[in-house]
């Protein structure tokens, strides 16, 4: 869960309908879900809101990667900006201030969400710093609270959607205990993303299944290395079997 979002999992070979290899091994394969594209067929329309529609319309790939546009770091900050601009336009936030920087696309960075939510309850130091960067002068405590609440709503939705996706995979794998390696800047730096994911997974995972979310350093790189190592071992084992068969034939 970083600039984009995706998930891979181990699947039993007999469940992989598109498998074109032999059935004498391996008994499991890695499936890349490309879940960022979930919702491209319209199945998420009942939970998408007006801000999601604006994000999609103004993106470089309208109608595609709908799940990703609700979760990933590339879009979370812009979703927050859209909400805040709407509140400003309705004179519900920062009345009398032009908020020119805030109204410029891409100027409310996703890192701002993590920074603002890192403030302790009742403390708005990071929030004040972010608003100062945006040229907003002397915001009230109430206004800082409103900004934080907007950020909380967006990050909670993102984490719950990601957690829902993980719970589906855990239920499909159906192992008693699974460790989920999670990588990406959003998961890594947001102060509550981990706990929010756990919160929803615990509600959706099948009874009797346990899990652990673990921060993975360079998960994509290590995953590729692991696949390469397994492939190399399999090739070596095949070569050894062939040599053994040839020796027996002699």
PDB file of C-alpha atoms in Angstrom:
ATOM      1  CA  UNK A   1       0.000   0.000   0.000  1.00  0.00           C
ATOM      2  CA  UNK A   2       2.119   2.852  -1.298  1.00  0.00           C
ATOM      3  CA  UNK A   3       1.911   4.975  -4.428  1.00  0.00           C
ATOM      4  CA  UNK A   4      -0.274   2.164  -5.786  1.00  0.00           C
ATOM      5  CA  UNK A   5      -1.788  -0.915  -4.211  1.00  0.00           C
ATOM      6  CA  UNK A   6      -1.684  -4.601  -5.072  1.00  0.00           C
ATOM      7  CA  UNK A   7      -1.590  -8.018  -3.427  1.00  0.00           C
ATOM      8  CA  UNK A   8      -0.196 -11.461  -4.190  1.00  0.00           C
ATOM      9  CA  UNK A   9      -0.927 -14.727  -2.425  1.00  0.00           C
ATOM     10  CA  UNK A  10      -0.119 -18.431  -2.528  1.00  0.00           C
ATOM     11  CA  UNK A  11      -2.812 -20.471  -4.273  1.00  0.00           C
ATOM     12  CA  UNK A  12      -3.284 -24.218  -4.483  1.00  0.00           C
ATOM     13  CA  UNK A  13      -2.556 -25.381  -8.011  1.00  0.00           C
ATOM     14  CA  UNK A  14      -5.847 -27.241  -8.398  1.00  0.00           C
ATOM     15  CA  UNK A  15      -7.680 -23.919  -7.937  1.00  0.00           C
ATOM     16  CA  UNK A  16      -5.797 -22.109 -10.707  1.00  0.00           C
ATOM     17  CA  UNK A  17      -8.012 -22.388 -13.776  1.00  0.00           C
ATOM     18  CA  UNK A  18      -5.526 -20.675 -16.101  1.00  0.00           C
ATOM     19  CA  UNK A  19      -2.578 -22.927 -15.208  1.00  0.00           C
ATOM     20  CA  UNK A  20      -0.900 -24.192 -18.369  1.00  0.00           C
ATOM     21  CA  UNK A  21       2.049 -26.056 -16.872  1.00  0.00           C
ATOM     22  CA  UNK A  22       2.308 -29.655 -15.763  1.00  0.00           C
ATOM     23  CA  UNK A  23       0.509 -30.948 -12.698  1.00  0.00           C
ATOM     24  CA  UNK A  24       3.478 -32.823 -11.215  1.00  0.00           C
ATOM     25  CA  UNK A  25       4.648 -29.765  -9.274  1.00  0.00           C
ATOM     26  CA  UNK A  26       4.671 -27.315  -7.735  1.00  0.00           C
ATOM     27  CA  UNK A  27       1.485 -27.802  -5.732  1.00  0.00           C
ATOM     28  CA  UNK A  28       1.217 -24.054  -5.117  1.00  0.00           C
ATOM     29  CA  UNK A  29       1.775 -20.986  -7.265  1.00  0.00           C
ATOM     30  CA  UNK A  30       1.948 -17.251  -6.613  1.00  0.00           C
ATOM     31  CA  UNK A  31      -1.104 -15.382  -7.896  1.00  0.00           C
ATOM     32  CA  UNK A  32      -0.811 -11.655  -8.585  1.00  0.00           C
ATOM     33  CA  UNK A  33      -4.325 -10.299  -8.021  1.00  0.00           C
ATOM     34  CA  UNK A  34      -3.764  -6.832  -9.545  1.00  0.00           C
ATOM     35  CA  UNK A  35      -6.505  -5.777  -7.169  1.00  0.00           C
ATOM     36  CA  UNK A  36      -5.956  -2.110  -7.945  1.00  0.00           C
ATOM     37  CA  UNK A  37      -8.227  -2.732 -10.936  1.00  0.00           C
ATOM     38  CA  UNK A  38     -11.019  -4.150  -8.776  1.00  0.00           C
ATOM     39  CA  UNK A  39     -14.136  -2.091  -9.462  1.00  0.00           C
ATOM     40  CA  UNK A  40     -13.325  -1.322 -13.088  1.00  0.00           C
ATOM     41  CA  UNK A  41     -16.500  -3.246 -13.968  1.00  0.00           C
ATOM     42  CA  UNK A  42     -18.640  -0.896 -11.873  1.00  0.00           C
ATOM     43  CA  UNK A  43     -19.036  -3.094  -8.787  1.00  0.00           C
ATOM     44  CA  UNK A  44     -17.783  -0.324  -6.452  1.00  0.00           C
ATOM     45  CA  UNK A  45     -20.219   2.349  -7.618  1.00  0.00           C
ATOM     46  CA  UNK A  46     -22.384   1.967  -4.529  1.00  0.00           C
ATOM     47  CA  UNK A  47     -19.540   3.145  -2.259  1.00  0.00           C
ATOM     48  CA  UNK A  48     -17.814   5.698  -4.487  1.00  0.00           C
ATOM     49  CA  UNK A  49     -18.633   9.331  -3.707  1.00  0.00           C
ATOM     50  CA  UNK A  50     -18.476  12.592  -5.634  1.00  0.00           C
ATOM     51  CA  UNK A  51     -14.810  13.141  -4.779  1.00  0.00           C
ATOM     52  CA  UNK A  52     -13.893   9.719  -6.186  1.00  0.00           C
ATOM     53  CA  UNK A  53     -15.661  10.630  -9.385  1.00  0.00           C
ATOM     54  CA  UNK A  54     -13.656  13.858  -9.692  1.00  0.00           C
ATOM     55  CA  UNK A  55     -10.389  12.028  -8.994  1.00  0.00           C
ATOM     56  CA  UNK A  56     -11.159   9.454 -11.666  1.00  0.00           C
ATOM     57  CA  UNK A  57     -12.300  11.996 -14.242  1.00  0.00           C
ATOM     58  CA  UNK A  58      -9.139  14.080 -13.832  1.00  0.00           C
ATOM     59  CA  UNK A  59      -6.774  11.083 -13.797  1.00  0.00           C
ATOM     60  CA  UNK A  60      -4.658   9.871 -16.733  1.00  0.00           C
ATOM     61  CA  UNK A  61      -6.654   6.627 -16.864  1.00  0.00           C
ATOM     62  CA  UNK A  62     -10.381   7.353 -16.314  1.00  0.00           C
ATOM     63  CA  UNK A  63     -12.466   4.280 -15.574  1.00  0.00           C
ATOM     64  CA  UNK A  64      -9.474   2.174 -14.587  1.00  0.00           C
ATOM     65  CA  UNK A  65      -7.792   1.217 -11.284  1.00  0.00           C
ATOM     66  CA  UNK A  66     -10.880   2.218  -9.322  1.00  0.00           C
ATOM     67  CA  UNK A  67      -9.957   0.341  -6.130  1.00  0.00           C
ATOM     68  CA  UNK A  68      -6.484   1.849  -6.210  1.00  0.00           C
ATOM     69  CA  UNK A  69      -7.890   5.365  -6.539  1.00  0.00           C
ATOM     70  CA  UNK A  70      -9.711   4.924  -3.221  1.00  0.00           C
ATOM     71  CA  UNK A  71      -6.710   3.570  -1.308  1.00  0.00           C
ATOM     72  CA  UNK A  72      -3.242   4.418  -2.543  1.00  0.00           C
ATOM     73  CA  UNK A  73      -0.843   7.220  -1.755  1.00  0.00           C
ATOM     74  CA  UNK A  74      -1.089   8.633  -5.247  1.00  0.00           C
ATOM     75  CA  UNK A  75      -4.696   9.656  -4.594  1.00  0.00           C
ATOM     76  CA  UNK A  76      -5.379   9.956  -0.833  1.00  0.00           C
ATOM     77  CA  UNK A  77      -4.024  13.485  -0.543  1.00  0.00           C
ATOM     78  CA  UNK A  78      -5.972  14.651  -3.557  1.00  0.00           C
ATOM     79  CA  UNK A  79      -9.190  13.151  -2.178  1.00  0.00           C
ATOM     80  CA  UNK A  80      -8.607  15.103   1.038  1.00  0.00           C
ATOM     81  CA  UNK A  81      -7.953  18.267  -0.944  1.00  0.00           C
ATOM     82  CA  UNK A  82     -11.211  17.846  -2.872  1.00  0.00           C
ATOM     83  CA  UNK A  83     -13.165  17.531   0.386  1.00  0.00           C
ATOM     84  CA  UNK A  84     -11.438  20.522   1.981  1.00  0.00           C
ATOM     85  CA  UNK A  85     -11.988  22.699  -1.098  1.00  0.00           C
ATOM     86  CA  UNK A  86     -15.672  21.772  -1.023  1.00  0.00           C
ATOM     87  CA  UNK A  87     -15.867  22.891   2.626  1.00  0.00           C
ATOM     88  CA  UNK A  88     -14.050  26.136   1.784  1.00  0.00           C
ATOM     89  CA  UNK A  89     -16.429  26.830  -1.116  1.00  0.00           C
ATOM     90  CA  UNK A  90     -19.381  26.271   1.207  1.00  0.00           C
ATOM     91  CA  UNK A  91     -17.898  28.805   3.674  1.00  0.00           C
ATOM     92  CA  UNK A  92     -17.627  26.066   6.283  1.00  0.00           C
ATOM     93  CA  UNK A  93     -13.842  26.273   6.560  1.00  0.00           C
ATOM     94  CA  UNK A  94     -11.380  29.210   6.574  1.00  0.00           C
ATOM     95  CA  UNK A  95     -13.980  31.883   5.686  1.00  0.00           C
ATOM     96  CA  UNK A  96     -12.535  35.028   4.168  1.00  0.00           C
ATOM     97  CA  UNK A  97      -9.286  33.377   3.118  1.00  0.00           C
ATOM     98  CA  UNK A  98      -8.575  32.754  -0.597  1.00  0.00           C
ATOM     99  CA  UNK A  99      -6.912  29.354   0.017  1.00  0.00           C
ATOM    100  CA  UNK A 100      -5.235  29.598  -3.379  1.00  0.00           C
ATOM    101  CA  UNK A 101      -2.641  26.885  -2.749  1.00  0.00           C
ATOM    102  CA  UNK A 102      -5.264  24.507  -1.393  1.00  0.00           C
ATOM    103  CA  UNK A 103      -7.333  24.978  -4.535  1.00  0.00           C
ATOM    104  CA  UNK A 104      -4.420  23.960  -6.741  1.00  0.00           C
ATOM    105  CA  UNK A 105      -4.515  20.314  -7.801  1.00  0.00           C
ATOM    106  CA  UNK A 106      -1.944  18.097  -6.133  1.00  0.00           C
ATOM    107  CA  UNK A 107      -0.922  20.560  -3.430  1.00  0.00           C
ATOM    108  CA  UNK A 108      -2.321  18.594  -0.490  1.00  0.00           C
ATOM    109  CA  UNK A 109       0.183  15.743  -0.324  1.00  0.00           C
ATOM    110  CA  UNK A 110      -0.675  12.329   1.056  1.00  0.00           C
ATOM    111  CA  UNK A 111       2.146  12.719   3.585  1.00  0.00           C
ATOM    112  CA  UNK A 112       0.132  15.593   5.073  1.00  0.00           C
ATOM    113  CA  UNK A 113      -2.526  13.089   6.132  1.00  0.00           C
ATOM    114  CA  UNK A 114       0.017  10.996   8.042  1.00  0.00           C
ATOM    115  CA  UNK A 115       1.561  14.094   9.614  1.00  0.00           C
ATOM    116  CA  UNK A 116      -1.767  15.577  10.703  1.00  0.00           C
ATOM    117  CA  UNK A 117      -2.963  12.304  12.223  1.00  0.00           C
ATOM    118  CA  UNK A 118       0.342  11.913  14.060  1.00  0.00           C
ATOM    119  CA  UNK A 119      -0.613  14.838  16.335  1.00  0.00           C
ATOM    120  CA  UNK A 120      -1.600  13.787  19.832  1.00  0.00           C
ATOM    121  CA  UNK A 121      -5.254  14.422  20.827  1.00  0.00           C
ATOM    122  CA  UNK A 122      -5.749  18.121  21.441  1.00  0.00           C
ATOM    123  CA  UNK A 123      -2.428  19.009  19.799  1.00  0.00           C
ATOM    124  CA  UNK A 124      -2.492  20.418  16.271  1.00  0.00           C
ATOM    125  CA  UNK A 125       1.179  21.266  15.794  1.00  0.00           C
ATOM    126  CA  UNK A 126       1.588  19.262  12.586  1.00  0.00           C
ATOM    127  CA  UNK A 127      -1.776  20.407  11.297  1.00  0.00           C
ATOM    128  CA  UNK A 128      -0.847  24.057  11.853  1.00  0.00           C
ATOM    129  CA  UNK A 129       2.445  23.485  10.043  1.00  0.00           C
ATOM    130  CA  UNK A 130       0.668  21.925   7.047  1.00  0.00           C
ATOM    131  CA  UNK A 131      -1.886  24.724   6.874  1.00  0.00           C
ATOM    132  CA  UNK A 132       0.926  27.279   7.084  1.00  0.00           C
ATOM    133  CA  UNK A 133       2.594  25.574   4.108  1.00  0.00           C
ATOM    134  CA  UNK A 134      -0.684  26.062   2.254  1.00  0.00           C
ATOM    135  CA  UNK A 135      -0.810  29.774   3.092  1.00  0.00           C
ATOM    136  CA  UNK A 136      -3.754  29.515   5.487  1.00  0.00           C
ATOM    137  CA  UNK A 137      -3.379  31.993   8.321  1.00  0.00           C
ATOM    138  CA  UNK A 138      -4.493  31.691  11.946  1.00  0.00           C
ATOM    139  CA  UNK A 139      -6.842  28.688  11.669  1.00  0.00           C
ATOM    140  CA  UNK A 140      -8.982  28.106  14.727  1.00  0.00           C
ATOM    141  CA  UNK A 141      -8.736  25.001  16.893  1.00  0.00           C
ATOM    142  CA  UNK A 142     -12.130  23.929  15.528  1.00  0.00           C
ATOM    143  CA  UNK A 143     -10.910  24.296  11.954  1.00  0.00           C
ATOM    144  CA  UNK A 144      -7.826  22.207  12.706  1.00  0.00           C
ATOM    145  CA  UNK A 145     -10.128  19.590  14.174  1.00  0.00           C
ATOM    146  CA  UNK A 146     -12.224  19.591  11.010  1.00  0.00           C
ATOM    147  CA  UNK A 147      -9.127  19.156   8.822  1.00  0.00           C
ATOM    148  CA  UNK A 148      -7.969  16.240  10.956  1.00  0.00           C
ATOM    149  CA  UNK A 149     -11.421  14.646  10.791  1.00  0.00           C
ATOM    150  CA  UNK A 150     -11.384  14.817   6.983  1.00  0.00           C
ATOM    151  CA  UNK A 151      -7.982  13.104   6.960  1.00  0.00           C
ATOM    152  CA  UNK A 152      -9.199  10.449   9.398  1.00  0.00           C
ATOM    153  CA  UNK A 153     -12.229   9.629   7.262  1.00  0.00           C
ATOM    154  CA  UNK A 154     -10.116   9.171   4.136  1.00  0.00           C
ATOM    155  CA  UNK A 155      -7.385   7.096   5.751  1.00  0.00           C
ATOM    156  CA  UNK A 156      -9.922   4.934   7.617  1.00  0.00           C
ATOM    157  CA  UNK A 157     -11.789   4.196   4.394  1.00  0.00           C
ATOM    158  CA  UNK A 158      -8.540   3.342   2.609  1.00  0.00           C
ATOM    159  CA  UNK A 159      -7.329   1.049   5.386  1.00  0.00           C
ATOM    160  CA  UNK A 160     -10.694  -0.686   5.686  1.00  0.00           C
ATOM    161  CA  UNK A 161     -10.872  -1.300   1.933  1.00  0.00           C
ATOM    162  CA  UNK A 162      -7.328  -2.712   1.952  1.00  0.00           C
ATOM    163  CA  UNK A 163      -8.189  -4.813   4.994  1.00  0.00           C
ATOM    164  CA  UNK A 164     -11.334  -6.129   3.326  1.00  0.00           C
ATOM    165  CA  UNK A 165      -9.216  -7.243   0.373  1.00  0.00           C
ATOM    166  CA  UNK A 166      -6.761  -9.029   2.667  1.00  0.00           C
ATOM    167  CA  UNK A 167      -9.586 -10.773   4.515  1.00  0.00           C
ATOM    168  CA  UNK A 168     -10.933 -12.173   1.226  1.00  0.00           C
ATOM    169  CA  UNK A 169      -7.518 -13.651   0.453  1.00  0.00           C
ATOM    170  CA  UNK A 170      -7.135 -15.055   3.974  1.00  0.00           C
ATOM    171  CA  UNK A 171     -10.516 -16.750   3.693  1.00  0.00           C
ATOM    172  CA  UNK A 172      -9.589 -18.185   0.303  1.00  0.00           C
ATOM    173  CA  UNK A 173      -6.209 -19.487   1.504  1.00  0.00           C
ATOM    174  CA  UNK A 174      -8.023 -20.964   4.516  1.00  0.00           C
ATOM    175  CA  UNK A 175      -4.904 -21.720   6.545  1.00  0.00           C
ATOM    176  CA  UNK A 176      -5.147 -21.587  10.332  1.00  0.00           C
ATOM    177  CA  UNK A 177      -2.421 -18.953  10.597  1.00  0.00           C
ATOM    178  CA  UNK A 178      -1.048 -16.654   7.906  1.00  0.00           C
ATOM    179  CA  UNK A 179       1.517 -13.877   8.117  1.00  0.00           C
ATOM    180  CA  UNK A 180       0.803 -11.041   5.699  1.00  0.00           C
ATOM    181  CA  UNK A 181       3.869  -9.067   4.633  1.00  0.00           C
ATOM    182  CA  UNK A 182       2.874  -5.472   3.913  1.00  0.00           C
ATOM    183  CA  UNK A 183       5.059  -2.912   2.161  1.00  0.00           C
ATOM    184  CA  UNK A 184       4.535   0.645   0.954  1.00  0.00           C
ATOM    185  CA  UNK A 185       4.804   4.200   2.218  1.00  0.00           C
ATOM    186  CA  UNK A 186       1.149   4.565   3.263  1.00  0.00           C
ATOM    187  CA  UNK A 187       1.260   1.477   5.473  1.00  0.00           C
ATOM    188  CA  UNK A 188       4.753   2.308   6.684  1.00  0.00           C
ATOM    189  CA  UNK A 189       4.276   5.961   7.679  1.00  0.00           C
ATOM    190  CA  UNK A 190       0.605   6.430   8.543  1.00  0.00           C
ATOM    191  CA  UNK A 191       0.314   6.157  12.344  1.00  0.00           C
ATOM    192  CA  UNK A 192      -2.908   4.095  12.375  1.00  0.00           C
ATOM    193  CA  UNK A 193      -3.090   2.315   9.018  1.00  0.00           C
ATOM    194  CA  UNK A 194      -1.926  -0.994  10.510  1.00  0.00           C
ATOM    195  CA  UNK A 195      -4.431  -0.959  13.375  1.00  0.00           C
ATOM    196  CA  UNK A 196      -7.254   0.122  11.063  1.00  0.00           C
ATOM    197  CA  UNK A 197      -6.536  -2.789   8.716  1.00  0.00           C
ATOM    198  CA  UNK A 198      -6.428  -5.223  11.627  1.00  0.00           C
ATOM    199  CA  UNK A 199      -9.722  -3.805  12.926  1.00  0.00           C
ATOM    200  CA  UNK A 200     -11.629  -4.694   9.764  1.00  0.00           C
ATOM    201  CA  UNK A 201      -9.835  -7.977   8.994  1.00  0.00           C
ATOM    202  CA  UNK A 202     -10.787  -9.306  12.442  1.00  0.00           C
ATOM    203  CA  UNK A 203     -14.435  -8.653  11.591  1.00  0.00           C
ATOM    204  CA  UNK A 204     -14.347 -10.271   8.145  1.00  0.00           C
ATOM    205  CA  UNK A 205     -11.971 -13.229   8.444  1.00  0.00           C
ATOM    206  CA  UNK A 206     -13.545 -16.648   8.917  1.00  0.00           C
ATOM    207  CA  UNK A 207     -13.773 -17.961  12.502  1.00  0.00           C
ATOM    208  CA  UNK A 208     -10.752 -20.024  13.511  1.00  0.00           C
ATOM    209  CA  UNK A 209      -8.328 -18.258  11.173  1.00  0.00           C
ATOM    210  CA  UNK A 210      -5.596 -16.114  12.672  1.00  0.00           C
ATOM    211  CA  UNK A 211      -3.287 -13.652  10.972  1.00  0.00           C
ATOM    212  CA  UNK A 212      -0.483 -11.206  11.540  1.00  0.00           C
ATOM    213  CA  UNK A 213       0.331  -8.107   9.497  1.00  0.00           C
ATOM    214  CA  UNK A 214       4.072  -7.562   9.315  1.00  0.00           C
ATOM    215  CA  UNK A 215       5.955  -4.609   7.845  1.00  0.00           C
ATOM    216  CA  UNK A 216       8.055  -5.891   4.965  1.00  0.00           C
ATOM    217  CA  UNK A 217      11.188  -4.063   3.896  1.00  0.00           C
ATOM    218  CA  UNK A 218      11.346  -4.035   0.075  1.00  0.00           C
ATOM    219  CA  UNK A 219       8.613  -6.657  -0.202  1.00  0.00           C
ATOM    220  CA  UNK A 220       8.477  -6.559  -4.001  1.00  0.00           C
ATOM    221  CA  UNK A 221      12.226  -7.050  -4.372  1.00  0.00           C
ATOM    222  CA  UNK A 222      12.355  -9.869  -1.838  1.00  0.00           C
ATOM    223  CA  UNK A 223       9.354 -11.537  -3.428  1.00  0.00           C
ATOM    224  CA  UNK A 224      11.034 -11.508  -6.827  1.00  0.00           C
ATOM    225  CA  UNK A 225      14.217 -12.924  -5.294  1.00  0.00           C
ATOM    226  CA  UNK A 226      12.238 -15.678  -3.571  1.00  0.00           C
ATOM    227  CA  UNK A 227      10.476 -16.663  -6.796  1.00  0.00           C
ATOM    228  CA  UNK A 228      13.824 -16.745  -8.622  1.00  0.00           C
ATOM    229  CA  UNK A 229      15.359 -18.898  -5.884  1.00  0.00           C
ATOM    230  CA  UNK A 230      12.478 -21.382  -5.952  1.00  0.00           C
ATOM    231  CA  UNK A 231      12.597 -21.569  -9.747  1.00  0.00           C
ATOM    232  CA  UNK A 232      16.349 -22.197  -9.631  1.00  0.00           C
ATOM    233  CA  UNK A 233      15.929 -24.941  -7.040  1.00  0.00           C
ATOM    234  CA  UNK A 234      13.211 -26.594  -9.097  1.00  0.00           C
ATOM    235  CA  UNK A 235      15.397 -26.483 -12.203  1.00  0.00           C
ATOM    236  CA  UNK A 236      18.306 -27.988 -10.267  1.00  0.00           C
ATOM    237  CA  UNK A 237      16.112 -30.789  -8.915  1.00  0.00           C
ATOM    238  CA  UNK A 238      14.846 -31.597 -12.418  1.00  0.00           C
ATOM    239  CA  UNK A 239      18.400 -31.699 -13.734  1.00  0.00           C
ATOM    240  CA  UNK A 240      19.481 -34.000 -10.910  1.00  0.00           C
ATOM    241  CA  UNK A 241      16.549 -36.353 -11.571  1.00  0.00           C
ATOM    242  CA  UNK A 242      17.381 -36.446 -15.265  1.00  0.00           C
ATOM    243  CA  UNK A 243      21.024 -37.238 -14.556  1.00  0.00           C
ATOM    244  CA  UNK A 244      19.992 -39.967 -12.123  1.00  0.00           C
ATOM    245  CA  UNK A 245      17.660 -41.502 -14.695  1.00  0.00           C
ATOM    246  CA  UNK A 246      20.397 -41.459 -17.331  1.00  0.00           C
ATOM    247  CA  UNK A 247      22.846 -43.176 -14.971  1.00  0.00           C
ATOM    248  CA  UNK A 248      20.278 -45.892 -14.166  1.00  0.00           C
ATOM    249  CA  UNK A 249      19.668 -46.418 -17.873  1.00  0.00           C
ATOM    250  CA  UNK A 250      23.395 -46.974 -18.423  1.00  0.00           C
TER     251      UNK A 250
END
